[in-house]
């Protein structure tokens, strides 16, 4: 078996690749520039991750995506929301995280990325597209859910001759469990970049940073990226 992996250098995508390395070979990782704020950091760290695993990679320019949305993830005139630990807690008002998700939503981003990866998979005779979708983010991002995977698998059964499927090894895990899995697998978390911003160090305040910080603190582990950066 073999696969094409979607790699953003985030905690989830890095761990997902580590999780499938032994049972499903990764022929290539795809790194995307869709005009996101953190693109330079994502590319820089993704390349390091690929070098760690010995995986071939392609950097694909699809910046036309930033022309069709005003999301704060790509539009620097729109402020990226900051969230506290209390605001992402299990008993917090869900409207807060729903509003945060809307602010960083890029229309059909995951659908587009998966379909591009499926084209590579079909042409390279790979059975799977590897993604880092997980239980925690599926709550506010429906295109991270098991239901979305089932729907897109059905679509790919028509659009790929070899019936490419999406493989999400972390789909049943929350962020704390992903950290534990990554540590177990010795994934190169020192090169995993989760921040929505692209500064020299993570902002520590956007939703992605806050969820990451909570996961490491709950797991009782120091964040290897923060240790490497001395932040």
Short mmCIF file of C-alpha atoms in Angstrom, two decimals:
data_model
loop_
_atom_site.label_atom_id
_atom_site.label_comp_id
_atom_site.label_asym_id
_atom_site.label_seq_id
_atom_site.Cartn_x
_atom_site.Cartn_y
_atom_site.Cartn_z
CA UNK A 1 0.00 0.00 0.00
CA UNK A 2 1.08 3.56 -0.62
CA UNK A 3 -0.23 7.08 -0.18
CA UNK A 4 -0.01 10.80 -0.83
CA UNK A 5 -0.01 12.91 2.34
CA UNK A 6 -1.37 16.39 2.92
CA UNK A 7 1.21 18.22 5.01
CA UNK A 8 0.73 21.64 6.61
CA UNK A 9 3.43 21.00 9.25
CA UNK A 10 0.70 21.18 11.90
CA UNK A 11 0.64 18.88 14.90
CA UNK A 12 -2.05 16.73 13.28
CA UNK A 13 -0.59 16.27 9.79
CA UNK A 14 2.89 15.52 11.14
CA UNK A 15 1.53 12.91 13.57
CA UNK A 16 -0.70 11.40 10.87
CA UNK A 17 2.32 10.76 8.64
CA UNK A 18 4.22 9.22 11.55
CA UNK A 19 1.22 7.00 12.31
CA UNK A 20 1.03 5.47 8.83
CA UNK A 21 4.71 5.26 7.91
CA UNK A 22 5.14 1.57 8.72
CA UNK A 23 1.87 0.19 7.38
CA UNK A 24 1.18 2.57 4.49
CA UNK A 25 4.18 4.01 2.68
CA UNK A 26 4.05 7.72 1.87
CA UNK A 27 5.28 8.28 -1.69
CA UNK A 28 4.94 12.04 -1.56
CA UNK A 29 3.81 14.86 0.70
CA UNK A 30 1.97 17.83 -0.78
CA UNK A 31 2.59 21.26 0.78
CA UNK A 32 0.19 24.02 -0.27
CA UNK A 33 0.52 27.77 -0.59
CA UNK A 34 -3.02 29.15 -0.68
CA UNK A 35 -1.97 32.58 0.56
CA UNK A 36 -2.23 31.75 4.26
CA UNK A 37 -0.51 34.03 6.78
CA UNK A 38 1.78 31.28 8.02
CA UNK A 39 2.80 29.95 4.60
CA UNK A 40 6.55 30.59 4.97
CA UNK A 41 6.68 28.86 8.35
CA UNK A 42 4.51 25.99 7.11
CA UNK A 43 6.73 25.38 4.09
CA UNK A 44 9.94 25.71 6.09
CA UNK A 45 8.82 23.23 8.74
CA UNK A 46 7.09 20.87 6.31
CA UNK A 47 10.32 20.50 4.35
CA UNK A 48 12.13 19.62 7.59
CA UNK A 49 9.46 17.01 8.37
CA UNK A 50 9.85 15.46 4.92
CA UNK A 51 13.61 15.37 5.31
CA UNK A 52 13.17 13.64 8.68
CA UNK A 53 10.98 10.92 7.15
CA UNK A 54 12.87 10.75 3.85
CA UNK A 55 9.73 11.63 1.89
CA UNK A 56 9.62 13.30 -1.50
CA UNK A 57 7.56 16.50 -1.48
CA UNK A 58 5.93 19.02 -3.81
CA UNK A 59 5.07 22.64 -2.96
CA UNK A 60 1.93 23.63 -4.86
CA UNK A 61 0.88 27.23 -5.50
CA UNK A 62 -2.90 27.65 -5.34
CA UNK A 63 -2.97 31.26 -4.19
CA UNK A 64 -6.09 31.88 -6.26
CA UNK A 65 -7.93 30.58 -3.19
CA UNK A 66 -7.12 33.75 -1.24
CA UNK A 67 -8.84 35.79 -3.96
CA UNK A 68 -12.23 34.21 -3.27
CA UNK A 69 -12.46 34.66 0.51
CA UNK A 70 -12.01 37.33 3.18
CA UNK A 71 -11.13 34.83 5.92
CA UNK A 72 -8.62 36.07 8.48
CA UNK A 73 -6.41 33.11 7.62
CA UNK A 74 -5.45 34.79 4.34
CA UNK A 75 -6.66 38.40 4.67
CA UNK A 76 -4.30 40.47 6.82
CA UNK A 77 -6.90 43.25 7.04
CA UNK A 78 -9.09 40.93 9.12
CA UNK A 79 -8.03 40.18 12.68
CA UNK A 80 -7.42 36.55 13.66
CA UNK A 81 -9.47 35.84 16.80
CA UNK A 82 -7.68 35.00 20.03
CA UNK A 83 -9.08 32.39 22.40
CA UNK A 84 -8.29 31.58 26.01
CA UNK A 85 -8.12 28.14 27.62
CA UNK A 86 -11.48 28.82 29.27
CA UNK A 87 -13.10 29.64 25.93
CA UNK A 88 -12.13 26.28 24.41
CA UNK A 89 -12.98 24.22 27.49
CA UNK A 90 -15.62 21.50 27.23
CA UNK A 91 -18.14 23.54 29.24
CA UNK A 92 -17.56 26.84 27.43
CA UNK A 93 -20.16 28.58 25.28
CA UNK A 94 -19.91 26.72 21.92
CA UNK A 95 -20.81 29.89 20.00
CA UNK A 96 -17.34 31.26 20.77
CA UNK A 97 -15.46 28.50 18.95
CA UNK A 98 -18.07 28.42 16.19
CA UNK A 99 -17.46 32.13 15.54
CA UNK A 100 -13.69 31.56 15.62
CA UNK A 101 -14.05 28.75 13.09
CA UNK A 102 -16.08 30.99 10.77
CA UNK A 103 -13.34 33.62 10.92
CA UNK A 104 -10.65 31.23 9.65
CA UNK A 105 -12.86 29.21 7.28
CA UNK A 106 -11.49 28.92 3.73
CA UNK A 107 -14.30 27.78 1.38
CA UNK A 108 -13.92 24.08 0.53
CA UNK A 109 -10.21 24.13 1.32
CA UNK A 110 -10.04 20.53 2.51
CA UNK A 111 -12.18 19.34 -0.38
CA UNK A 112 -9.87 21.06 -2.88
CA UNK A 113 -6.67 19.80 -1.24
CA UNK A 114 -7.94 16.23 -1.05
CA UNK A 115 -9.03 16.23 -4.68
CA UNK A 116 -5.65 17.54 -5.80
CA UNK A 117 -3.93 14.87 -3.69
CA UNK A 118 -6.29 12.22 -5.12
CA UNK A 119 -5.19 13.22 -8.64
CA UNK A 120 -1.58 12.62 -7.60
CA UNK A 121 -2.56 9.35 -5.92
CA UNK A 122 -4.40 8.10 -8.97
CA UNK A 123 -1.55 8.93 -11.32
CA UNK A 124 1.07 7.44 -8.97
CA UNK A 125 -0.93 4.27 -8.24
CA UNK A 126 -1.42 5.13 -4.56
CA UNK A 127 -4.45 3.86 -2.68
CA UNK A 128 -4.75 6.58 -0.05
CA UNK A 129 -4.64 10.29 0.73
CA UNK A 130 -3.40 10.84 4.30
CA UNK A 131 -4.99 13.63 6.36
CA UNK A 132 -4.69 14.79 9.96
CA UNK A 133 -8.43 15.11 10.67
CA UNK A 134 -9.33 14.50 14.31
CA UNK A 135 -12.22 14.32 16.75
CA UNK A 136 -11.54 17.65 18.45
CA UNK A 137 -11.51 19.83 15.35
CA UNK A 138 -14.45 17.97 13.79
CA UNK A 139 -16.68 19.60 16.41
CA UNK A 140 -16.37 23.04 14.79
CA UNK A 141 -14.94 22.15 11.37
CA UNK A 142 -17.32 19.71 9.60
CA UNK A 143 -14.76 19.06 6.86
CA UNK A 144 -12.61 17.34 9.50
CA UNK A 145 -15.31 14.80 10.34
CA UNK A 146 -15.76 11.10 9.63
CA UNK A 147 -18.96 11.98 7.77
CA UNK A 148 -17.01 14.24 5.41
CA UNK A 149 -14.46 11.48 4.78
CA UNK A 150 -17.23 9.01 3.93
CA UNK A 151 -18.79 11.51 1.52
CA UNK A 152 -15.55 12.36 -0.25
CA UNK A 153 -14.58 8.67 -0.45
CA UNK A 154 -17.85 8.09 -2.28
CA UNK A 155 -17.00 10.92 -4.67
CA UNK A 156 -13.47 9.64 -5.27
CA UNK A 157 -14.83 6.20 -6.14
CA UNK A 158 -16.21 7.87 -9.27
CA UNK A 159 -13.37 10.28 -10.03
CA UNK A 160 -10.34 7.98 -9.59
CA UNK A 161 -9.84 4.79 -11.59
CA UNK A 162 -8.20 3.01 -8.65
CA UNK A 163 -10.75 4.11 -6.03
CA UNK A 164 -8.50 6.35 -3.93
CA UNK A 165 -9.67 6.69 -0.32
CA UNK A 166 -8.96 9.18 2.46
CA UNK A 167 -7.11 7.72 5.45
CA UNK A 168 -7.35 9.69 8.71
CA UNK A 169 -5.42 7.78 11.38
CA UNK A 170 -6.24 10.36 14.08
CA UNK A 171 -9.98 10.65 13.43
CA UNK A 172 -10.95 9.24 16.84
CA UNK A 173 -8.43 11.27 18.87
CA UNK A 174 -8.47 14.65 20.58
CA UNK A 175 -5.40 16.90 20.74
CA UNK A 176 -4.10 15.48 24.02
CA UNK A 177 -4.29 11.97 22.59
CA UNK A 178 -2.58 13.15 19.40
CA UNK A 179 0.32 14.54 21.45
CA UNK A 180 0.61 11.20 23.27
CA UNK A 181 0.55 9.32 19.96
CA UNK A 182 3.18 11.64 18.47
CA UNK A 183 5.50 11.16 21.44
CA UNK A 184 5.04 7.38 21.21
CA UNK A 185 5.89 7.46 17.49
CA UNK A 186 8.81 9.86 17.96
CA UNK A 187 7.26 12.23 15.43
CA UNK A 188 9.39 15.35 14.73
CA UNK A 189 7.15 17.71 16.69
CA UNK A 190 9.99 20.21 16.94
CA UNK A 191 9.13 21.04 13.32
CA UNK A 192 5.35 21.10 13.71
CA UNK A 193 3.90 24.59 13.23
CA UNK A 194 0.28 25.11 14.31
CA UNK A 195 0.02 28.91 14.63
CA UNK A 196 -2.24 30.80 12.22
CA UNK A 197 0.41 33.54 12.11
CA UNK A 198 3.83 33.40 10.49
CA UNK A 199 6.09 35.21 12.96
CA UNK A 200 9.38 33.82 14.23
CA UNK A 201 7.58 32.17 17.16
CA UNK A 202 3.94 31.06 17.59
CA UNK A 203 1.56 33.76 18.84
CA UNK A 204 0.24 31.54 21.63
CA UNK A 205 -3.20 33.18 21.42
CA UNK A 206 -5.00 32.04 18.24
CA UNK A 207 -7.34 29.07 18.58
CA UNK A 208 -4.84 26.67 17.03
CA UNK A 209 -2.07 27.75 19.42
CA UNK A 210 -4.40 27.57 22.43
CA UNK A 211 -5.60 24.07 21.58
CA UNK A 212 -2.01 22.97 21.06
CA UNK A 213 -0.89 24.48 24.39
CA UNK A 214 -3.76 22.82 26.24
CA UNK A 215 -2.90 19.46 24.67
CA UNK A 216 0.74 19.56 25.72
CA UNK A 217 -0.04 20.88 29.21
CA UNK A 218 -2.72 18.22 29.74
CA UNK A 219 -0.33 15.54 28.50
CA UNK A 220 2.36 16.85 30.84
CA UNK A 221 4.87 17.28 28.02
CA UNK A 222 6.91 20.30 26.97
CA UNK A 223 6.17 21.43 23.42
CA UNK A 224 9.26 20.44 21.37
CA UNK A 225 8.75 23.37 18.96
CA UNK A 226 8.74 25.91 21.79
CA UNK A 227 11.81 24.21 23.29
CA UNK A 228 13.64 24.36 19.94
CA UNK A 229 12.77 28.02 19.43
CA UNK A 230 13.58 28.92 23.04
CA UNK A 231 10.27 30.77 23.25
#
